[in-house]
Structures are given as C-alpha cells and as structure tokens.
Amino acid sequence: MAEVEWRDGAVPVSTRFDDPYFSLEDGMAETGHVFLAGNDLPARFCGGFHVAELGFGTGLNLLCAWKMFNDCGASGQLRFTSFEAFPMARDDAATSLAAFPTLAEYAAPLLEAWSQDSFVVETANLCAQIVIGDAKTTVPAMQSPADAWFLDGFSPAKNPELWGAELMQAVGAQTKTGGTFATYTAAGHVRRALSDAGFEVSRVPGFGRKRHMSVGMKR
C-alpha cells in the first residue's frame, strides 16, 4: 500500500517517493492543463474513447476526465485503464478527494468500489479499471491500445523505474496510431524514450511553476 503523509493538512505526499500526489497550487487545474488539454480533450472524446494512465494515485485524473466526458455530452462510455503499483488506502483517497467538492458525485462510486476492495468502476458512461502491479508487466498485457495516455508517475528523479525506456516502449506499443500522451515532466531522457517509442514529442508550457511539460502523438 501507499505510504502517505499530509502537507498543510490537505495535500497527500508519498513518503516512499517524497513527492506530492497532485499540485500544491491547484490539483484540478493541473489535471486540466497537463492531462486533459495536453491530450486535446474534450474535443476528441467519443463513445469508447480509451484513456490509459501510469500512476492512479488518488483517482483525481480519472474523476476530472469522467466529469469532462459527462459535461461535453459524449455518447457511450469513457474507458479508463490505470496502472498503480502502490494503491492508496481508501480513507486516504477519500480525504484527498474531499478537497475537490465539485467532483463529489463522481468520487462517490469510486470510493464505494474502493471500500469493497474492488478496482473496477462501471456506470452508464464510464468503464474504469485500476490494474495493480508492476507496470513493466501489466502495461504490455493490455488487451486494447489507448487513444490517450496520462503519464502521471512520481518525478522521474524519484521514481525512475516508471520512466525507463522499456516501459516507454510498452506505452508506445499500446497506443493507437494517432493516439497521444501528455505528462508534466520535460526531462530529456523521458522525451527521448518516448520519441524512440514512436511518438512525435513536443515540449510545451507547463502548469504553474513548472516551465515546461511534454506532449506527443503516435506516428
């Protein structure tokens, strides 16, 4: 399980990786800028659109994507597959997500599933699965490629295994042609690994105090 401490009483920080789970400034705004806008969402949303994610954390990215999918009136279900090695305890997730009251109606079914030790959430417009384990094993085993990736592991400097060339190759292999990725990091070795994995990679303005982030499209 994840090992969590709290900063300013509200922001969860991983003690294992010494890194916060979301921006100290505004977690929802960070998700909107980096992962949603970075993947040109909601413009690309449609029934069956498949988002994959490295690093589920608190579930904030899932909830923001689901709310956007719902708000834009897309038909069908949003598919969401997230890979997490160290799942957060349900009560820690609930405390974390309580900081975002506009997501409360979306958080409720996720937390209900969590309380039953289930990592699948399915509603009329969402089919989400959180896959627990080492991403180097679980990502290559995906059954269908993603339309968009949220690469949201802890900092490459603190969690290098989640940003290695082998795993980036697996991400590339599990992305549809024309599919995309977005990540808050602009580390050179990550951008090179993603380029080698088949993406056209660009460095663009980051969120808040982060000067740059990275986005890309599968060739």
PDB file of C-alpha atoms in Angstrom:
ATOM      1  CA  MET A   1       0.000   0.000   0.000  1.00  0.00           C
ATOM      2  CA  ALA A   2       0.961   3.636  -0.440  1.00  0.00           C
ATOM      3  CA  GLU A   3       2.608   5.389   2.486  1.00  0.00           C
ATOM      4  CA  VAL A   4       1.111   8.861   2.859  1.00  0.00           C
ATOM      5  CA  GLU A   5       1.707  11.952   4.938  1.00  0.00           C
ATOM      6  CA  TRP A   6      -0.162  15.236   4.702  1.00  0.00           C
ATOM      7  CA  ARG A   7       1.148  18.659   3.764  1.00  0.00           C
ATOM      8  CA  ASP A   8      -0.836  21.652   5.002  1.00  0.00           C
ATOM      9  CA  GLY A   9      -3.443  19.172   6.208  1.00  0.00           C
ATOM     10  CA  ALA A  10      -4.820  18.612   2.707  1.00  0.00           C
ATOM     11  CA  VAL A  11      -2.204  17.574   0.141  1.00  0.00           C
ATOM     12  CA  PRO A  12      -1.138  13.902   0.261  1.00  0.00           C
ATOM     13  CA  VAL A  13       2.586  13.261  -0.133  1.00  0.00           C
ATOM     14  CA  SER A  14       4.124   9.862  -0.836  1.00  0.00           C
ATOM     15  CA  THR A  15       6.720   9.124   1.812  1.00  0.00           C
ATOM     16  CA  ARG A  16       8.070   6.328  -0.412  1.00  0.00           C
ATOM     17  CA  PHE A  17       8.907   8.765  -3.224  1.00  0.00           C
ATOM     18  CA  ASP A  18       8.920  12.088  -1.311  1.00  0.00           C
ATOM     19  CA  ASP A  19       6.583  13.656  -3.884  1.00  0.00           C
ATOM     20  CA  PRO A  20       3.028  15.100  -3.666  1.00  0.00           C
ATOM     21  CA  TYR A  21       0.185  13.287  -5.420  1.00  0.00           C
ATOM     22  CA  PHE A  22      -1.041  16.497  -7.024  1.00  0.00           C
ATOM     23  CA  SER A  23      -0.123  20.157  -7.332  1.00  0.00           C
ATOM     24  CA  LEU A  24       0.226  22.114  -4.122  1.00  0.00           C
ATOM     25  CA  GLU A  25      -1.317  25.041  -6.024  1.00  0.00           C
ATOM     26  CA  ASP A  26      -4.467  23.508  -7.581  1.00  0.00           C
ATOM     27  CA  GLY A  27      -4.743  19.802  -8.365  1.00  0.00           C
ATOM     28  CA  MET A  28      -7.798  20.060 -10.619  1.00  0.00           C
ATOM     29  CA  ALA A  29      -6.307  22.910 -12.636  1.00  0.00           C
ATOM     30  CA  GLU A  30      -3.103  20.917 -13.048  1.00  0.00           C
ATOM     31  CA  THR A  31      -5.023  17.900 -14.364  1.00  0.00           C
ATOM     32  CA  GLY A  32      -6.963  20.136 -16.737  1.00  0.00           C
ATOM     33  CA  HIS A  33      -3.851  21.789 -18.132  1.00  0.00           C
ATOM     34  CA  VAL A  34      -1.498  18.826 -18.304  1.00  0.00           C
ATOM     35  CA  PHE A  35      -3.540  15.718 -18.983  1.00  0.00           C
ATOM     36  CA  LEU A  36      -6.824  16.905 -20.474  1.00  0.00           C
ATOM     37  CA  ALA A  37      -5.730  19.859 -22.599  1.00  0.00           C
ATOM     38  CA  GLY A  38      -2.409  18.096 -23.233  1.00  0.00           C
ATOM     39  CA  ASN A  39      -4.344  15.309 -24.973  1.00  0.00           C
ATOM     40  CA  ASP A  40      -6.695  17.734 -26.790  1.00  0.00           C
ATOM     41  CA  LEU A  41      -9.677  16.802 -24.642  1.00  0.00           C
ATOM     42  CA  PRO A  42     -12.649  17.078 -24.682  1.00  0.00           C
ATOM     43  CA  ALA A  43     -12.506  17.673 -28.461  1.00  0.00           C
ATOM     44  CA  ARG A  44     -11.531  14.052 -29.137  1.00  0.00           C
ATOM     45  CA  PHE A  45     -13.998  12.387 -26.781  1.00  0.00           C
ATOM     46  CA  CYS A  46     -16.407   9.845 -28.272  1.00  0.00           C
ATOM     47  CA  GLY A  47     -18.060   6.634 -27.141  1.00  0.00           C
ATOM     48  CA  GLY A  48     -15.435   4.014 -26.322  1.00  0.00           C
ATOM     49  CA  PHE A  49     -12.572   6.533 -26.116  1.00  0.00           C
ATOM     50  CA  HIS A  50      -9.819   4.820 -24.129  1.00  0.00           C
ATOM     51  CA  VAL A  51      -7.605   6.697 -21.685  1.00  0.00           C
ATOM     52  CA  ALA A  52      -4.706   4.814 -20.085  1.00  0.00           C
ATOM     53  CA  GLU A  53      -2.699   6.140 -17.169  1.00  0.00           C
ATOM     54  CA  LEU A  54       0.562   5.419 -15.393  1.00  0.00           C
ATOM     55  CA  GLY A  55       0.058   6.220 -11.713  1.00  0.00           C
ATOM     56  CA  PHE A  56      -3.541   6.189 -10.423  1.00  0.00           C
ATOM     57  CA  GLY A  57      -2.748   7.919  -7.134  1.00  0.00           C
ATOM     58  CA  THR A  58      -5.849   9.492  -5.608  1.00  0.00           C
ATOM     59  CA  GLY A  59      -8.003   8.974  -8.705  1.00  0.00           C
ATOM     60  CA  LEU A  60      -8.149  12.715  -9.378  1.00  0.00           C
ATOM     61  CA  ASN A  61      -7.283  12.399 -13.069  1.00  0.00           C
ATOM     62  CA  LEU A  62      -9.968   9.772 -13.598  1.00  0.00           C
ATOM     63  CA  LEU A  63     -12.614  11.912 -11.943  1.00  0.00           C
ATOM     64  CA  CYS A  64     -11.664  15.039 -13.903  1.00  0.00           C
ATOM     65  CA  ALA A  65     -11.724  13.111 -17.190  1.00  0.00           C
ATOM     66  CA  TRP A  66     -15.048  11.487 -16.342  1.00  0.00           C
ATOM     67  CA  LYS A  67     -16.627  14.830 -15.403  1.00  0.00           C
ATOM     68  CA  MET A  68     -15.369  16.390 -18.656  1.00  0.00           C
ATOM     69  CA  PHE A  69     -16.691  13.432 -20.676  1.00  0.00           C
ATOM     70  CA  ASN A  70     -20.074  13.819 -18.999  1.00  0.00           C
ATOM     71  CA  ASP A  71     -20.166  17.609 -19.309  1.00  0.00           C
ATOM     72  CA  CYS A  72     -19.364  17.588 -23.025  1.00  0.00           C
ATOM     73  CA  GLY A  73     -22.278  15.270 -23.746  1.00  0.00           C
ATOM     74  CA  ALA A  74     -20.263  12.481 -25.365  1.00  0.00           C
ATOM     75  CA  SER A  75     -22.281   9.339 -26.031  1.00  0.00           C
ATOM     76  CA  GLY A  76     -21.422   5.853 -24.836  1.00  0.00           C
ATOM     77  CA  GLN A  77     -18.791   5.044 -22.226  1.00  0.00           C
ATOM     78  CA  LEU A  78     -15.394   6.502 -21.454  1.00  0.00           C
ATOM     79  CA  ARG A  79     -12.896   3.666 -20.989  1.00  0.00           C
ATOM     80  CA  PHE A  80     -10.174   4.310 -18.436  1.00  0.00           C
ATOM     81  CA  THR A  81      -7.355   1.918 -17.536  1.00  0.00           C
ATOM     82  CA  SER A  82      -4.891   2.972 -14.856  1.00  0.00           C
ATOM     83  CA  PHE A  83      -1.755   1.209 -13.638  1.00  0.00           C
ATOM     84  CA  GLU A  84      -0.715   1.530  -9.999  1.00  0.00           C
ATOM     85  CA  ALA A  85       1.944  -0.345  -8.045  1.00  0.00           C
ATOM     86  CA  PHE A  86       1.173   1.093  -4.594  1.00  0.00           C
ATOM     87  CA  PRO A  87      -2.579   1.740  -4.175  1.00  0.00           C
ATOM     88  CA  MET A  88      -3.643   4.333  -1.655  1.00  0.00           C
ATOM     89  CA  ALA A  89      -5.843   3.290   1.266  1.00  0.00           C
ATOM     90  CA  ARG A  90      -9.494   4.103   0.674  1.00  0.00           C
ATOM     91  CA  ASP A  91      -9.712   6.540   3.615  1.00  0.00           C
ATOM     92  CA  ASP A  92      -6.625   8.421   2.425  1.00  0.00           C
ATOM     93  CA  ALA A  93      -8.163   8.700  -1.046  1.00  0.00           C
ATOM     94  CA  ALA A  94     -11.411   9.993   0.443  1.00  0.00           C
ATOM     95  CA  THR A  95      -9.554  12.631   2.455  1.00  0.00           C
ATOM     96  CA  SER A  96      -7.601  13.665  -0.634  1.00  0.00           C
ATOM     97  CA  LEU A  97     -10.642  13.952  -2.887  1.00  0.00           C
ATOM     98  CA  ALA A  98     -12.661  15.876  -0.287  1.00  0.00           C
ATOM     99  CA  ALA A  99     -10.553  18.880  -1.325  1.00  0.00           C
ATOM    100  CA  PHE A 100     -12.487  18.894  -4.640  1.00  0.00           C
ATOM    101  CA  PRO A 101     -16.200  19.245  -3.807  1.00  0.00           C
ATOM    102  CA  THR A 102     -17.198  19.720  -7.463  1.00  0.00           C
ATOM    103  CA  LEU A 103     -16.102  16.107  -8.026  1.00  0.00           C
ATOM    104  CA  ALA A 104     -18.075  14.653  -5.107  1.00  0.00           C
ATOM    105  CA  GLU A 105     -20.754  12.935  -7.224  1.00  0.00           C
ATOM    106  CA  TYR A 106     -18.030  11.292  -9.327  1.00  0.00           C
ATOM    107  CA  ALA A 107     -15.906  10.343  -6.333  1.00  0.00           C
ATOM    108  CA  ALA A 108     -18.769   8.527  -4.597  1.00  0.00           C
ATOM    109  CA  PRO A 109     -18.925   5.416  -6.845  1.00  0.00           C
ATOM    110  CA  LEU A 110     -15.127   5.215  -6.962  1.00  0.00           C
ATOM    111  CA  LEU A 111     -14.847   5.307  -3.179  1.00  0.00           C
ATOM    112  CA  GLU A 112     -17.705   2.811  -2.824  1.00  0.00           C
ATOM    113  CA  ALA A 113     -15.837   0.366  -5.051  1.00  0.00           C
ATOM    114  CA  TRP A 114     -12.639   1.067  -3.125  1.00  0.00           C
ATOM    115  CA  SER A 115     -14.364   0.244   0.170  1.00  0.00           C
ATOM    116  CA  GLN A 116     -15.210  -3.189  -1.265  1.00  0.00           C
ATOM    117  CA  ASP A 117     -11.597  -3.749  -2.411  1.00  0.00           C
ATOM    118  CA  SER A 118     -12.785  -3.502  -5.999  1.00  0.00           C
ATOM    119  CA  PHE A 119     -10.712  -1.777  -8.638  1.00  0.00           C
ATOM    120  CA  VAL A 120     -13.430  -1.661 -11.297  1.00  0.00           C
ATOM    121  CA  VAL A 121     -15.997   1.130 -11.623  1.00  0.00           C
ATOM    122  CA  GLU A 122     -18.727   0.866 -14.252  1.00  0.00           C
ATOM    123  CA  THR A 123     -21.617   3.252 -14.831  1.00  0.00           C
ATOM    124  CA  ALA A 124     -23.717   4.248 -17.838  1.00  0.00           C
ATOM    125  CA  ASN A 125     -20.896   6.415 -19.201  1.00  0.00           C
ATOM    126  CA  LEU A 126     -17.729   5.023 -17.569  1.00  0.00           C
ATOM    127  CA  CYS A 127     -15.852   1.738 -17.561  1.00  0.00           C
ATOM    128  CA  ALA A 128     -12.748   2.136 -15.400  1.00  0.00           C
ATOM    129  CA  GLN A 129     -10.226  -0.428 -14.181  1.00  0.00           C
ATOM    130  CA  ILE A 130      -7.260   0.146 -11.897  1.00  0.00           C
ATOM    131  CA  VAL A 131      -4.644  -2.527 -12.537  1.00  0.00           C
ATOM    132  CA  ILE A 132      -2.473  -3.227  -9.502  1.00  0.00           C
ATOM    133  CA  GLY A 133       1.117  -4.346 -10.003  1.00  0.00           C
ATOM    134  CA  ASP A 134       4.396  -3.567 -11.715  1.00  0.00           C
ATOM    135  CA  ALA A 135       3.663  -1.518 -14.847  1.00  0.00           C
ATOM    136  CA  LYS A 136       6.561  -3.158 -16.669  1.00  0.00           C
ATOM    137  CA  THR A 137       4.484  -6.361 -16.555  1.00  0.00           C
ATOM    138  CA  THR A 138       0.919  -5.056 -16.616  1.00  0.00           C
ATOM    139  CA  VAL A 139       1.156  -2.466 -19.420  1.00  0.00           C
ATOM    140  CA  PRO A 140       2.380  -4.973 -22.057  1.00  0.00           C
ATOM    141  CA  ALA A 141      -0.581  -7.201 -21.098  1.00  0.00           C
ATOM    142  CA  MET A 142      -3.204  -4.574 -22.021  1.00  0.00           C
ATOM    143  CA  GLN A 143      -5.975  -6.060 -24.158  1.00  0.00           C
ATOM    144  CA  SER A 144      -6.577  -2.995 -26.331  1.00  0.00           C
ATOM    145  CA  PRO A 145      -4.440   0.070 -27.108  1.00  0.00           C
ATOM    146  CA  ALA A 146      -5.204   3.522 -25.754  1.00  0.00           C
ATOM    147  CA  ASP A 147      -6.329   6.662 -27.546  1.00  0.00           C
ATOM    148  CA  ALA A 148      -4.591   8.835 -24.935  1.00  0.00           C
ATOM    149  CA  TRP A 149      -2.108   8.352 -22.100  1.00  0.00           C
ATOM    150  CA  PHE A 150      -1.820  10.275 -18.859  1.00  0.00           C
ATOM    151  CA  LEU A 151       1.806   9.709 -17.800  1.00  0.00           C
ATOM    152  CA  ASP A 152       1.494  10.721 -14.163  1.00  0.00           C
ATOM    153  CA  GLY A 153       4.023   8.779 -12.147  1.00  0.00           C
ATOM    154  CA  PHE A 154       6.068  10.440  -9.448  1.00  0.00           C
ATOM    155  CA  SER A 155       9.031  12.547 -10.564  1.00  0.00           C
ATOM    156  CA  PRO A 156      11.483  10.718 -12.866  1.00  0.00           C
ATOM    157  CA  ALA A 157      14.264  11.701 -10.475  1.00  0.00           C
ATOM    158  CA  LYS A 158      12.468   9.974  -7.578  1.00  0.00           C
ATOM    159  CA  ASN A 159      10.727   7.092  -9.353  1.00  0.00           C
ATOM    160  CA  PRO A 160      12.977   6.305 -12.339  1.00  0.00           C
ATOM    161  CA  GLU A 161      11.572   2.806 -12.944  1.00  0.00           C
ATOM    162  CA  LEU A 162       8.262   4.259 -14.169  1.00  0.00           C
ATOM    163  CA  TRP A 163      10.016   6.338 -16.837  1.00  0.00           C
ATOM    164  CA  GLY A 164      12.535   3.890 -18.251  1.00  0.00           C
ATOM    165  CA  ALA A 165      12.983   3.132 -21.951  1.00  0.00           C
ATOM    166  CA  GLU A 166      11.488  -0.363 -21.639  1.00  0.00           C
ATOM    167  CA  LEU A 167       8.226   0.915 -20.171  1.00  0.00           C
ATOM    168  CA  MET A 168       8.011   3.814 -22.635  1.00  0.00           C
ATOM    169  CA  GLN A 169       8.361   1.259 -25.445  1.00  0.00           C
ATOM    170  CA  ALA A 170       5.397  -0.616 -23.957  1.00  0.00           C
ATOM    171  CA  VAL A 171       3.388   2.616 -23.791  1.00  0.00           C
ATOM    172  CA  GLY A 172       4.131   3.253 -27.451  1.00  0.00           C
ATOM    173  CA  ALA A 173       3.133  -0.288 -28.417  1.00  0.00           C
ATOM    174  CA  GLN A 174      -0.139   0.132 -26.507  1.00  0.00           C
ATOM    175  CA  THR A 175      -1.125   3.373 -28.270  1.00  0.00           C
ATOM    176  CA  LYS A 176      -3.237   3.609 -31.397  1.00  0.00           C
ATOM    177  CA  THR A 177      -1.721   5.322 -34.426  1.00  0.00           C
ATOM    178  CA  GLY A 178      -2.646   8.975 -33.977  1.00  0.00           C
ATOM    179  CA  GLY A 179      -3.059   8.443 -30.238  1.00  0.00           C
ATOM    180  CA  THR A 180      -1.438  10.842 -27.807  1.00  0.00           C
ATOM    181  CA  PHE A 181       0.298  11.221 -24.470  1.00  0.00           C
ATOM    182  CA  ALA A 182       0.735  14.088 -22.054  1.00  0.00           C
ATOM    183  CA  THR A 183       2.946  14.385 -18.981  1.00  0.00           C
ATOM    184  CA  TYR A 184       4.023  17.098 -16.586  1.00  0.00           C
ATOM    185  CA  THR A 185       7.701  16.185 -16.995  1.00  0.00           C
ATOM    186  CA  ALA A 186      10.017  17.604 -19.651  1.00  0.00           C
ATOM    187  CA  ALA A 187      13.034  15.509 -18.629  1.00  0.00           C
ATOM    188  CA  GLY A 188      15.234  14.943 -21.663  1.00  0.00           C
ATOM    189  CA  HIS A 189      15.654  11.185 -21.159  1.00  0.00           C
ATOM    190  CA  VAL A 190      11.866  10.743 -20.936  1.00  0.00           C
ATOM    191  CA  ARG A 191      11.279  12.703 -24.137  1.00  0.00           C
ATOM    192  CA  ARG A 192      13.961  10.699 -25.926  1.00  0.00           C
ATOM    193  CA  ALA A 193      12.494   7.394 -24.723  1.00  0.00           C
ATOM    194  CA  LEU A 194       9.030   8.403 -25.935  1.00  0.00           C
ATOM    195  CA  SER A 195      10.427   9.512 -29.290  1.00  0.00           C
ATOM    196  CA  ASP A 196      12.178   6.150 -29.628  1.00  0.00           C
ATOM    197  CA  ALA A 197       8.828   4.501 -28.765  1.00  0.00           C
ATOM    198  CA  GLY A 198       7.194   6.041 -31.842  1.00  0.00           C
ATOM    199  CA  PHE A 199       5.858   9.409 -30.701  1.00  0.00           C
ATOM    200  CA  GLU A 200       6.338  12.843 -32.215  1.00  0.00           C
ATOM    201  CA  VAL A 201       7.278  14.640 -28.991  1.00  0.00           C
ATOM    202  CA  SER A 202       6.903  18.352 -28.224  1.00  0.00           C
ATOM    203  CA  ARG A 203       7.852  20.436 -25.215  1.00  0.00           C
ATOM    204  CA  VAL A 204       5.099  22.922 -24.310  1.00  0.00           C
ATOM    205  CA  PRO A 205       4.365  25.320 -21.422  1.00  0.00           C
ATOM    206  CA  GLY A 206       3.821  23.561 -18.121  1.00  0.00           C
ATOM    207  CA  PHE A 207       1.428  24.194 -15.260  1.00  0.00           C
ATOM    208  CA  GLY A 208       2.048  26.749 -12.533  1.00  0.00           C
ATOM    209  CA  ARG A 209       5.701  26.983 -11.586  1.00  0.00           C
ATOM    210  CA  LYS A 210       6.698  24.213 -13.994  1.00  0.00           C
ATOM    211  CA  ARG A 211       8.148  25.896 -17.033  1.00  0.00           C
ATOM    212  CA  HIS A 212       7.683  23.015 -19.476  1.00  0.00           C
ATOM    213  CA  MET A 213       5.794  19.731 -19.940  1.00  0.00           C
ATOM    214  CA  SER A 214       5.717  17.167 -22.770  1.00  0.00           C
ATOM    215  CA  VAL A 215       3.049  16.019 -25.203  1.00  0.00           C
ATOM    216  CA  GLY A 216       3.172  13.762 -28.237  1.00  0.00           C
ATOM    217  CA  MET A 217       1.327  11.841 -30.965  1.00  0.00           C
ATOM    218  CA  LYS A 218       1.958   8.261 -32.079  1.00  0.00           C
ATOM    219  CA  ARG A 219       3.384   8.123 -35.580  1.00  0.00           C
TER     220      ARG A 219
END
